[in-house]
Amino acid sequence: MRNIRLAFWGALVLLSGLWLSAEPSVFQSANVFALRAAMMQYSGIVAIGCMSVAMVLALRPRLPEPWLGGLDKMYRLHKWFGIAALATSIVHWLWSETPKWATSLGWLERPARGARAEIENPIEQFFMTLRGSAEGVGEWAFYAAVLLIALALIRQFPYKLFYKTHRLLALVYLVLVFHSVVLTTFNYWASPVGVVTGLLLAAGTYSAVIVLLGRVGAGRQVRGRITSFHYYPGVRALETEVEVPEGWPGHKAGQFAFVTSDTSEGAHPYTIASGWNDRERRITFVTKELGDHTSRLRETLHIGQEMKVEGPYGCFDFDNGQPRQIWVGGGIGITPFIAAMKHRALERRTNPDHCRRPVVDLFHTTADYDEKAIAKLAGDAEAADIRLHVLVDSRDGLLTGERIRAAVPDWREASIWFCGPVGFGEVLRRDFAAQGMPVSQRFHQELFAMR
């Protein structure tokens, strides 16, 4: 989380600092309307800059993923930049409209305009002829962006509709690029703030085109075929095994992939629940019935069905050098730990003396219970030489940091790997931080929320 906060605030500070270097006398503005003009430029640059970064992150780029801590963190950063773009766009609109309202009510008096300086640059002259169009389409694009970003933030908005409407933001973005290029103060383009803004607009425009063409992640997609599936009614979860005969580069335990089984639904992210064996070339996914799409999977999927698998993504890989580890899987958050256990069991069989592996305690807390699923989990833990603790909420009560510390006396030497409800993870993080654990280095949390 530290790196995504650094990236977010660093981008805002950079854009603000570059703009101030171009407008050092902004706070000496002669009147409200002069300040309004400056603030519209500032808020506009920050808004389109944030939206540009969000658009680039929508491509799921490989390069920043390790530094940001995985695609789940990148999507959190994408969301933050989207919210920042929304907020600064509203501020931009208010600076545009509020002085007009105040003037119409007699609260402000617009100063007399002097004669405009003659424009000699032919490009600037051309931009002047487009100002009316840029202002008109920009206002409507602003309304569309507010609506689409707001829909993306509403959890109750169905994923199927979110998948379709969110792509429209790429089209809205291209309109706002036109608005920004024409209406940005022309002298900015020869300054550092103009150069950085231009680079962001170019990168964002490329990203928007890729999104509109439906080519996001195209280079990491392979065709797979369902070979088996098993439903566990007690926990309302479906285990699906997919064969990926060609193209899949392999994956680490704890990573995830985007899976498309229904093109109208689009790609859904699922954690991989299996280790990788290059000879068998199969991937297992465990999906819990949490919405309309996942609740229909056991009726819509069938043996032999083809699907598209994209990835792998994520850095939740249990690799931090600690000889002692505590794993916590809440509900369907157990999935990456299943993959880790299968990978570890395979390593024990093939290289029993290869290296000393971390000592692990796995805590699985769940509101649902399925005897077969738990028995399979226990078998995986035994094969991987991992101590398993299963807590059913109604029977055993809630899992707390105190209960973990009581079960693992040497917890101070351990790292914690958590996957489950975000709120639960934050409670555990704060609890262990209060006990002196350096959570910024030792507490690893999967933010498995793609919107």
Short mmCIF file of C-alpha atoms in Angstrom, two decimals:
data_model
loop_
_atom_site.label_atom_id
_atom_site.label_comp_id
_atom_site.label_asym_id
_atom_site.label_seq_id
_atom_site.Cartn_x
_atom_site.Cartn_y
_atom_site.Cartn_z
CA MET A 1 0.00 0.00 0.00
CA ARG A 2 2.91 2.37 0.66
CA ASN A 3 3.97 2.41 -2.97
CA ILE A 4 0.51 3.06 -4.37
CA ARG A 5 0.07 5.94 -1.92
CA LEU A 6 3.46 7.26 -3.02
CA ALA A 7 2.46 6.98 -6.69
CA PHE A 8 -0.90 8.67 -6.13
CA TRP A 9 0.24 11.63 -4.04
CA GLY A 10 3.47 11.91 -6.01
CA ALA A 11 1.52 12.38 -9.25
CA LEU A 12 -0.72 15.04 -7.68
CA VAL A 13 2.25 16.91 -6.20
CA LEU A 14 4.17 16.69 -9.49
CA LEU A 15 1.30 18.11 -11.56
CA SER A 16 0.64 20.82 -8.97
CA GLY A 17 4.30 21.80 -8.74
CA LEU A 18 4.75 21.94 -12.51
CA TRP A 19 1.64 24.08 -12.88
CA LEU A 20 2.80 26.49 -10.15
CA SER A 21 6.12 26.85 -11.96
CA ALA A 22 4.15 28.02 -15.00
CA GLU A 23 1.88 30.32 -12.91
CA PRO A 24 4.09 31.64 -10.06
CA SER A 25 1.93 34.74 -9.54
CA VAL A 26 -1.41 32.96 -9.35
CA PHE A 27 -2.14 34.13 -5.79
CA GLN A 28 -1.62 37.75 -6.83
CA SER A 29 -4.57 37.65 -9.22
CA ALA A 30 -6.19 41.07 -9.69
CA ASN A 31 -9.78 39.85 -9.24
CA VAL A 32 -12.02 36.80 -8.89
CA PHE A 33 -12.26 36.29 -12.63
CA ALA A 34 -8.49 36.27 -13.05
CA LEU A 35 -8.25 33.72 -10.24
CA ARG A 36 -11.07 31.76 -11.87
CA ALA A 37 -9.14 31.51 -15.14
CA ALA A 38 -6.05 30.23 -13.33
CA MET A 39 -7.95 27.75 -11.17
CA MET A 40 -9.78 26.35 -14.18
CA GLN A 41 -6.42 25.67 -15.81
CA TYR A 42 -5.05 24.05 -12.66
CA SER A 43 -8.09 21.87 -11.95
CA GLY A 44 -8.34 20.92 -15.62
CA ILE A 45 -4.71 19.80 -15.81
CA VAL A 46 -4.98 17.75 -12.61
CA ALA A 47 -8.28 16.19 -13.71
CA ILE A 48 -7.11 15.13 -17.16
CA GLY A 49 -3.76 14.03 -15.71
CA CYS A 50 -5.47 11.75 -13.18
CA MET A 51 -7.81 10.40 -15.83
CA SER A 52 -4.84 9.73 -18.14
CA VAL A 53 -2.99 7.70 -15.49
CA ALA A 54 -6.20 5.78 -14.71
CA MET A 55 -6.59 5.02 -18.42
CA VAL A 56 -3.02 3.70 -18.66
CA LEU A 57 -3.52 1.50 -15.60
CA ALA A 58 -6.67 0.07 -17.22
CA LEU A 59 -4.36 -1.71 -19.71
CA ARG A 60 -2.98 -3.86 -16.84
CA PRO A 61 0.66 -3.01 -17.75
CA ARG A 62 3.35 -5.45 -16.64
CA LEU A 63 6.13 -2.95 -15.89
CA PRO A 64 4.77 -1.22 -12.74
CA GLU A 65 3.08 -4.33 -11.30
CA PRO A 66 6.01 -5.60 -9.16
CA TRP A 67 6.77 -2.14 -7.72
CA LEU A 68 3.11 -1.42 -6.95
CA GLY A 69 2.67 -4.84 -5.34
CA GLY A 70 0.47 -6.61 -7.88
CA LEU A 71 -2.47 -5.93 -10.17
CA ASP A 72 -4.86 -5.80 -7.20
CA LYS A 73 -2.91 -2.79 -5.90
CA MET A 74 -2.78 -1.29 -9.39
CA TYR A 75 -6.57 -1.49 -9.60
CA ARG A 76 -6.82 0.24 -6.23
CA LEU A 77 -4.58 2.98 -7.63
CA HIS A 78 -6.72 3.09 -10.79
CA LYS A 79 -9.77 3.63 -8.58
CA TRP A 80 -8.08 6.40 -6.60
CA PHE A 81 -7.09 8.24 -9.77
CA GLY A 82 -10.65 7.84 -11.07
CA ILE A 83 -12.06 9.36 -7.88
CA ALA A 84 -9.46 12.17 -8.01
CA ALA A 85 -10.40 12.87 -11.64
CA LEU A 86 -14.07 13.00 -10.65
CA ALA A 87 -13.44 15.36 -7.72
CA THR A 88 -11.17 17.74 -9.61
CA SER A 89 -13.52 17.73 -12.62
CA ILE A 90 -16.34 18.86 -10.34
CA VAL A 91 -14.08 21.58 -8.92
CA HIS A 92 -13.20 22.59 -12.52
CA TRP A 93 -16.90 22.84 -13.41
CA LEU A 94 -17.68 24.84 -10.26
CA TRP A 95 -14.93 27.35 -11.04
CA SER A 96 -16.44 27.69 -14.49
CA GLU A 97 -20.06 28.12 -13.41
CA THR A 98 -20.08 29.69 -9.93
CA PRO A 99 -18.78 33.14 -10.95
CA LYS A 100 -21.38 33.22 -13.73
CA TRP A 101 -24.14 32.49 -11.21
CA ALA A 102 -22.76 35.12 -8.82
CA THR A 103 -22.67 37.69 -11.65
CA SER A 104 -26.25 36.94 -12.69
CA LEU A 105 -27.37 37.45 -9.07
CA GLY A 106 -25.51 40.74 -8.81
CA TRP A 107 -22.99 39.48 -6.26
CA LEU A 108 -20.05 39.96 -8.63
CA GLU A 109 -19.30 42.39 -11.41
CA ARG A 110 -17.40 41.15 -14.40
CA PRO A 111 -14.47 43.46 -15.15
CA ALA A 112 -14.35 45.18 -18.53
CA ARG A 113 -12.35 43.28 -21.08
CA GLY A 114 -9.53 45.05 -22.84
CA ALA A 115 -8.57 44.50 -26.44
CA ARG A 116 -7.24 41.02 -27.14
CA ALA A 117 -3.62 40.78 -28.15
CA GLU A 118 -3.14 39.76 -31.74
CA ILE A 119 -2.36 36.06 -32.14
CA GLU A 120 0.48 35.36 -34.53
CA ASN A 121 1.05 31.63 -34.00
CA PRO A 122 -1.04 29.76 -36.62
CA ILE A 123 -1.60 26.76 -34.30
CA GLU A 124 -2.90 29.02 -31.54
CA GLN A 125 -5.11 30.76 -34.10
CA PHE A 126 -6.51 27.39 -35.14
CA PHE A 127 -7.18 26.44 -31.51
CA MET A 128 -9.05 29.72 -31.03
CA THR A 129 -11.48 28.74 -33.79
CA LEU A 130 -12.22 25.48 -31.92
CA ARG A 131 -12.81 26.97 -28.47
CA GLY A 132 -16.60 27.06 -28.76
CA SER A 133 -16.77 23.41 -29.86
CA ALA A 134 -14.27 22.33 -27.18
CA GLU A 135 -16.27 24.05 -24.44
CA GLY A 136 -19.56 22.55 -25.61
CA VAL A 137 -18.46 18.94 -26.01
CA GLY A 138 -16.31 19.20 -22.87
CA GLU A 139 -19.32 20.11 -20.73
CA TRP A 140 -21.34 17.13 -21.97
CA ALA A 141 -18.32 14.84 -21.62
CA PHE A 142 -17.99 16.04 -18.01
CA TYR A 143 -21.59 15.07 -17.27
CA ALA A 144 -21.05 11.66 -18.89
CA ALA A 145 -17.83 11.09 -16.94
CA VAL A 146 -19.49 11.96 -13.64
CA LEU A 147 -22.29 9.48 -14.35
CA LEU A 148 -20.00 6.65 -15.52
CA ILE A 149 -17.49 7.03 -12.68
CA ALA A 150 -20.32 7.20 -10.14
CA LEU A 151 -21.82 3.97 -11.56
CA ALA A 152 -18.42 2.29 -11.30
CA LEU A 153 -18.26 3.19 -7.59
CA ILE A 154 -21.72 1.80 -6.80
CA ARG A 155 -21.20 -1.78 -5.63
CA GLN A 156 -24.84 -2.69 -6.25
CA PHE A 157 -24.52 -1.84 -9.96
CA PRO A 158 -24.41 -5.23 -11.74
CA TYR A 159 -20.96 -6.30 -12.97
CA LYS A 160 -22.35 -7.17 -16.41
CA LEU A 161 -23.57 -3.62 -16.90
CA PHE A 162 -20.46 -2.17 -15.26
CA TYR A 163 -18.28 -4.07 -17.75
CA LYS A 164 -20.14 -2.50 -20.66
CA THR A 165 -20.62 1.04 -19.37
CA HIS A 166 -17.12 1.44 -17.95
CA ARG A 167 -15.59 1.01 -21.40
CA LEU A 168 -17.53 4.09 -22.51
CA LEU A 169 -15.21 6.14 -20.31
CA ALA A 170 -12.52 5.59 -22.94
CA LEU A 171 -14.69 7.40 -25.51
CA VAL A 172 -15.51 10.17 -23.03
CA TYR A 173 -11.80 10.49 -22.29
CA LEU A 174 -10.97 11.07 -25.96
CA VAL A 175 -13.51 13.89 -26.06
CA LEU A 176 -11.93 15.40 -22.95
CA VAL A 177 -8.49 15.15 -24.58
CA PHE A 178 -9.80 17.36 -27.41
CA HIS A 179 -11.29 19.72 -24.81
CA SER A 180 -7.98 19.88 -22.91
CA VAL A 181 -5.70 20.36 -25.91
CA VAL A 182 -7.75 23.26 -27.26
CA LEU A 183 -8.47 25.06 -23.97
CA THR A 184 -5.19 24.66 -22.10
CA THR A 185 -3.28 27.94 -21.98
CA PHE A 186 -1.23 27.83 -25.17
CA ASN A 187 2.02 28.98 -23.55
CA TYR A 188 1.90 25.96 -21.23
CA TRP A 189 2.79 23.61 -24.06
CA ALA A 190 6.35 24.98 -24.20
CA SER A 191 6.81 24.56 -20.42
CA PRO A 192 7.44 21.46 -18.26
CA VAL A 193 3.76 21.25 -17.24
CA GLY A 194 2.79 21.19 -20.93
CA VAL A 195 5.35 18.53 -21.80
CA VAL A 196 4.23 16.25 -18.96
CA THR A 197 0.56 16.85 -19.75
CA GLY A 198 1.18 16.12 -23.43
CA LEU A 199 2.92 12.84 -22.60
CA LEU A 200 0.04 11.84 -20.32
CA LEU A 201 -2.51 12.70 -23.01
CA ALA A 202 -0.59 10.68 -25.60
CA ALA A 203 -0.34 7.65 -23.30
CA GLY A 204 -3.97 7.98 -22.27
CA THR A 205 -5.14 8.30 -25.88
CA TYR A 206 -3.26 5.13 -26.86
CA SER A 207 -4.78 3.32 -23.87
CA ALA A 208 -8.29 4.53 -24.70
CA VAL A 209 -7.99 3.20 -28.24
CA ILE A 210 -6.83 -0.20 -26.96
CA VAL A 211 -9.78 -0.30 -24.55
CA LEU A 212 -12.28 0.61 -27.28
CA LEU A 213 -10.85 -2.06 -29.57
CA GLY A 214 -11.25 -4.65 -26.81
CA ARG A 215 -7.54 -5.48 -26.86
CA VAL A 216 -6.73 -5.06 -23.15
CA GLY A 217 -4.47 -7.93 -22.06
CA ALA A 218 -4.62 -9.52 -25.53
CA GLY A 219 -0.96 -10.53 -25.38
CA ARG A 220 -1.52 -12.53 -22.18
CA GLN A 221 -4.63 -14.47 -23.28
CA VAL A 222 -4.77 -18.17 -24.05
CA ARG A 223 -7.54 -20.59 -24.91
CA GLY A 224 -8.48 -23.17 -22.31
CA ARG A 225 -10.90 -26.08 -22.10
CA ILE A 226 -12.82 -27.29 -19.05
CA THR A 227 -11.80 -30.83 -18.09
CA SER A 228 -13.71 -31.23 -14.81
CA PHE A 229 -15.66 -29.41 -12.12
CA HIS A 230 -17.02 -30.20 -8.70
CA TYR A 231 -19.59 -28.30 -6.63
CA TYR A 232 -19.40 -28.04 -2.84
CA PRO A 233 -22.95 -27.15 -1.68
CA GLY A 234 -22.03 -26.46 1.94
CA VAL A 235 -19.81 -23.53 0.98
CA ARG A 236 -21.58 -22.76 -2.32
CA ALA A 237 -18.31 -23.01 -4.25
CA LEU A 238 -17.46 -24.50 -7.63
CA GLU A 239 -14.05 -26.03 -8.38
CA THR A 240 -13.26 -25.94 -12.10
CA GLU A 241 -10.23 -27.47 -13.78
CA VAL A 242 -9.14 -25.92 -17.09
CA GLU A 243 -6.59 -27.34 -19.51
CA VAL A 244 -4.37 -24.73 -21.19
CA PRO A 245 -2.39 -26.69 -23.77
CA GLU A 246 -0.53 -23.78 -25.41
CA GLY A 247 0.67 -20.31 -24.56
CA TRP A 248 0.25 -20.25 -20.78
CA PRO A 249 3.63 -19.24 -19.28
CA GLY A 250 2.98 -20.87 -15.91
CA HIS A 251 2.12 -19.14 -12.67
CA LYS A 252 3.17 -18.79 -9.06
CA ALA A 253 0.98 -19.88 -6.18
CA GLY A 254 -1.24 -16.99 -5.11
CA GLN A 255 -1.56 -15.38 -8.53
CA PHE A 256 -4.86 -14.92 -10.37
CA ALA A 257 -6.21 -14.76 -13.91
CA PHE A 258 -9.06 -13.14 -15.81
CA VAL A 259 -11.44 -15.76 -17.16
CA THR A 260 -14.04 -15.25 -19.89
CA SER A 261 -16.65 -17.98 -20.22
CA ASP A 262 -19.43 -15.68 -21.48
CA THR A 263 -18.46 -12.83 -23.81
CA SER A 264 -21.53 -10.80 -22.79
CA GLU A 265 -20.29 -10.88 -19.18
CA GLY A 266 -16.68 -10.10 -20.01
CA ALA A 267 -13.65 -11.24 -18.04
CA HIS A 268 -13.92 -12.00 -14.32
CA PRO A 269 -10.85 -12.21 -12.03
CA TYR A 270 -10.41 -15.53 -10.21
CA THR A 271 -7.57 -16.62 -7.94
CA ILE A 272 -5.78 -19.71 -9.19
CA ALA A 273 -6.21 -22.63 -6.77
CA SER A 274 -3.49 -24.91 -8.12
CA GLY A 275 0.25 -25.07 -8.51
CA TRP A 276 1.76 -25.25 -11.98
CA ASN A 277 2.92 -28.49 -13.57
CA ASP A 278 4.30 -27.93 -17.08
CA ARG A 279 3.64 -31.55 -18.02
CA GLU A 280 -0.08 -31.53 -17.15
CA ARG A 281 -0.73 -27.84 -18.04
CA ARG A 282 -3.92 -27.45 -16.04
CA ILE A 283 -5.28 -24.64 -13.88
CA THR A 284 -7.87 -24.95 -11.13
CA PHE A 285 -10.22 -22.14 -10.13
CA VAL A 286 -12.51 -22.10 -7.09
CA THR A 287 -15.43 -19.66 -7.41
CA LYS A 288 -17.97 -18.86 -4.71
CA GLU A 289 -21.57 -17.93 -5.47
CA LEU A 290 -21.42 -14.23 -4.68
CA GLY A 291 -23.47 -12.71 -7.52
CA ASP A 292 -25.65 -13.41 -10.54
CA HIS A 293 -22.78 -14.59 -12.73
CA THR A 294 -21.03 -16.86 -10.24
CA SER A 295 -24.38 -18.28 -9.05
CA ARG A 296 -25.13 -19.44 -12.60
CA LEU A 297 -21.75 -20.97 -13.36
CA ARG A 298 -22.59 -24.55 -12.35
CA GLU A 299 -25.57 -24.46 -14.76
CA THR A 300 -23.81 -22.67 -17.63
CA LEU A 301 -20.42 -24.41 -17.61
CA HIS A 302 -19.89 -27.89 -19.06
CA ILE A 303 -17.06 -30.33 -19.68
CA GLY A 304 -15.22 -29.54 -22.91
CA GLN A 305 -16.33 -25.90 -22.97
CA GLU A 306 -13.72 -23.46 -24.22
CA MET A 307 -12.89 -20.30 -22.30
CA LYS A 308 -10.35 -17.52 -22.46
CA VAL A 309 -7.77 -17.23 -19.67
CA GLU A 310 -5.62 -14.09 -19.28
CA GLY A 311 -2.67 -13.74 -16.97
CA PRO A 312 -1.12 -14.56 -14.66
CA TYR A 313 -1.30 -11.46 -12.47
CA GLY A 314 -0.49 -10.60 -8.88
CA CYS A 315 2.43 -10.57 -6.45
CA PHE A 316 0.79 -12.41 -3.54
CA ASP A 317 3.48 -15.08 -3.81
CA PHE A 318 4.53 -15.87 -0.19
CA ASP A 319 8.12 -14.90 -1.00
CA ASN A 320 9.55 -12.49 1.57
CA GLY A 321 12.36 -14.54 3.11
CA GLN A 322 10.72 -15.05 6.51
CA PRO A 323 11.33 -18.54 7.97
CA ARG A 324 7.98 -18.34 9.80
CA GLN A 325 4.67 -17.52 8.12
CA ILE A 326 1.04 -17.17 9.18
CA TRP A 327 -1.59 -17.53 6.47
CA VAL A 328 -5.15 -16.28 6.98
CA GLY A 329 -7.86 -17.13 4.45
CA GLY A 330 -11.30 -15.71 5.09
CA GLY A 331 -14.09 -17.46 3.18
CA ILE A 332 -13.26 -17.74 -0.53
CA GLY A 333 -9.98 -16.00 0.36
CA ILE A 334 -8.64 -19.48 1.08
CA THR A 335 -8.08 -19.98 -2.67
CA PRO A 336 -4.50 -18.65 -3.01
CA PHE A 337 -3.46 -20.75 -0.01
CA ILE A 338 -4.81 -23.89 -1.67
CA ALA A 339 -2.56 -23.12 -4.63
CA ALA A 340 0.39 -22.49 -2.31
CA MET A 341 -0.16 -25.81 -0.51
CA LYS A 342 -0.37 -27.75 -3.75
CA HIS A 343 2.82 -26.11 -4.99
CA ARG A 344 4.60 -26.82 -1.73
CA ALA A 345 3.42 -30.45 -1.72
CA LEU A 346 4.75 -30.88 -5.27
CA GLU A 347 8.11 -29.41 -4.19
CA ARG A 348 8.25 -31.82 -1.22
CA ARG A 349 7.69 -34.77 -3.53
CA THR A 350 10.11 -33.77 -6.27
CA ASN A 351 12.83 -32.08 -4.19
CA PRO A 352 12.51 -33.32 -0.60
CA ASP A 353 15.97 -32.04 0.38
CA HIS A 354 16.06 -29.00 -1.88
CA CYS A 355 15.77 -26.30 0.78
CA ARG A 356 14.35 -25.44 4.15
CA ARG A 357 10.81 -24.21 3.66
CA PRO A 358 9.05 -21.72 5.96
CA VAL A 359 7.09 -23.12 8.90
CA VAL A 360 3.45 -22.23 8.24
CA ASP A 361 0.22 -22.05 10.24
CA LEU A 362 -2.88 -21.62 8.06
CA PHE A 363 -6.05 -20.18 9.58
CA HIS A 364 -9.23 -20.66 7.59
CA THR A 365 -12.25 -18.86 8.99
CA THR A 366 -15.60 -19.36 7.31
CA ALA A 367 -19.30 -18.77 7.84
CA ASP A 368 -20.16 -21.81 5.68
CA TYR A 369 -19.11 -25.41 6.16
CA ASP A 370 -18.78 -28.31 3.74
CA GLU A 371 -17.32 -31.55 5.09
CA LYS A 372 -15.84 -32.67 1.76
CA ALA A 373 -14.28 -29.27 1.08
CA ILE A 374 -12.70 -29.12 4.55
CA ALA A 375 -11.46 -32.70 4.25
CA LYS A 376 -9.80 -31.82 0.94
CA LEU A 377 -8.27 -28.73 2.51
CA ALA A 378 -6.93 -30.80 5.39
CA GLY A 379 -5.41 -33.27 2.93
CA ASP A 380 -3.67 -30.45 1.08
CA ALA A 381 -2.31 -29.08 4.38
CA GLU A 382 -0.98 -32.47 5.43
CA ALA A 383 0.71 -33.03 2.06
CA ALA A 384 2.32 -29.60 2.32
CA ASP A 385 3.36 -30.04 5.99
CA ILE A 386 1.30 -27.05 7.10
CA ARG A 387 -0.60 -26.78 10.38
CA LEU A 388 -4.26 -26.07 9.61
CA HIS A 389 -6.72 -24.24 11.89
CA VAL A 390 -10.34 -24.24 10.70
CA LEU A 391 -12.80 -21.93 12.45
CA VAL A 392 -16.49 -21.98 11.61
CA ASP A 393 -18.05 -18.73 12.80
CA SER A 394 -21.20 -20.23 14.31
CA ARG A 395 -19.26 -22.99 16.08
CA ASP A 396 -15.92 -21.44 17.01
CA GLY A 397 -16.56 -17.71 17.05
CA LEU A 398 -14.64 -15.08 15.11
CA LEU A 399 -10.93 -15.21 14.43
CA THR A 400 -8.97 -12.45 16.16
CA GLY A 401 -5.35 -11.41 16.39
CA GLU A 402 -5.30 -12.60 19.98
CA ARG A 403 -6.39 -16.11 18.94
CA ILE A 404 -3.70 -16.22 16.25
CA ARG A 405 -1.00 -15.15 18.69
CA ALA A 406 -2.14 -17.77 21.22
CA ALA A 407 -1.91 -20.51 18.57
CA VAL A 408 1.45 -19.28 17.19
CA PRO A 409 3.72 -18.33 20.12
CA ASP A 410 6.59 -17.28 17.83
CA TRP A 411 4.37 -14.90 15.83
CA ARG A 412 6.87 -12.05 16.28
CA GLU A 413 9.24 -13.82 13.88
CA ALA A 414 6.51 -14.44 11.31
CA SER A 415 5.12 -12.67 8.28
CA ILE A 416 1.34 -12.66 7.80
CA TRP A 417 -0.33 -13.31 4.46
CA PHE A 418 -4.02 -12.40 4.40
CA CYS A 419 -6.71 -12.89 1.76
CA GLY A 420 -10.35 -12.28 2.59
CA PRO A 421 -12.78 -9.45 3.40
CA VAL A 422 -10.93 -6.12 3.27
CA GLY A 423 -12.38 -4.88 6.57
CA PHE A 424 -11.33 -8.05 8.38
CA GLY A 425 -7.82 -7.69 7.01
CA GLU A 426 -7.56 -4.08 8.18
CA VAL A 427 -8.70 -5.08 11.69
CA LEU A 428 -5.98 -7.75 11.87
CA ARG A 429 -3.37 -5.35 10.48
CA ARG A 430 -4.15 -2.73 13.14
CA ASP A 431 -4.24 -5.39 15.87
CA PHE A 432 -0.79 -6.73 15.03
CA ALA A 433 0.59 -3.21 14.55
CA ALA A 434 -0.58 -2.39 18.07
CA GLN A 435 1.41 -5.39 19.31
CA GLY A 436 4.60 -4.08 17.72
CA MET A 437 4.71 -6.00 14.46
CA PRO A 438 6.23 -3.98 11.57
CA VAL A 439 3.14 -4.50 9.40
CA SER A 440 4.44 -2.42 6.48
CA GLN A 441 7.07 -5.14 5.89
CA ARG A 442 5.40 -8.21 7.42
CA PHE A 443 1.64 -7.96 6.71
CA HIS A 444 0.74 -8.86 3.12
CA GLN A 445 -2.87 -8.38 2.07
CA GLU A 446 -4.51 -9.26 -1.22
CA LEU A 447 -6.92 -6.47 -2.27
CA PHE A 448 -9.06 -8.74 -4.40
CA ALA A 449 -11.56 -6.12 -5.58
CA MET A 450 -11.43 -5.10 -9.22
CA ARG A 451 -13.89 -2.19 -8.97
#
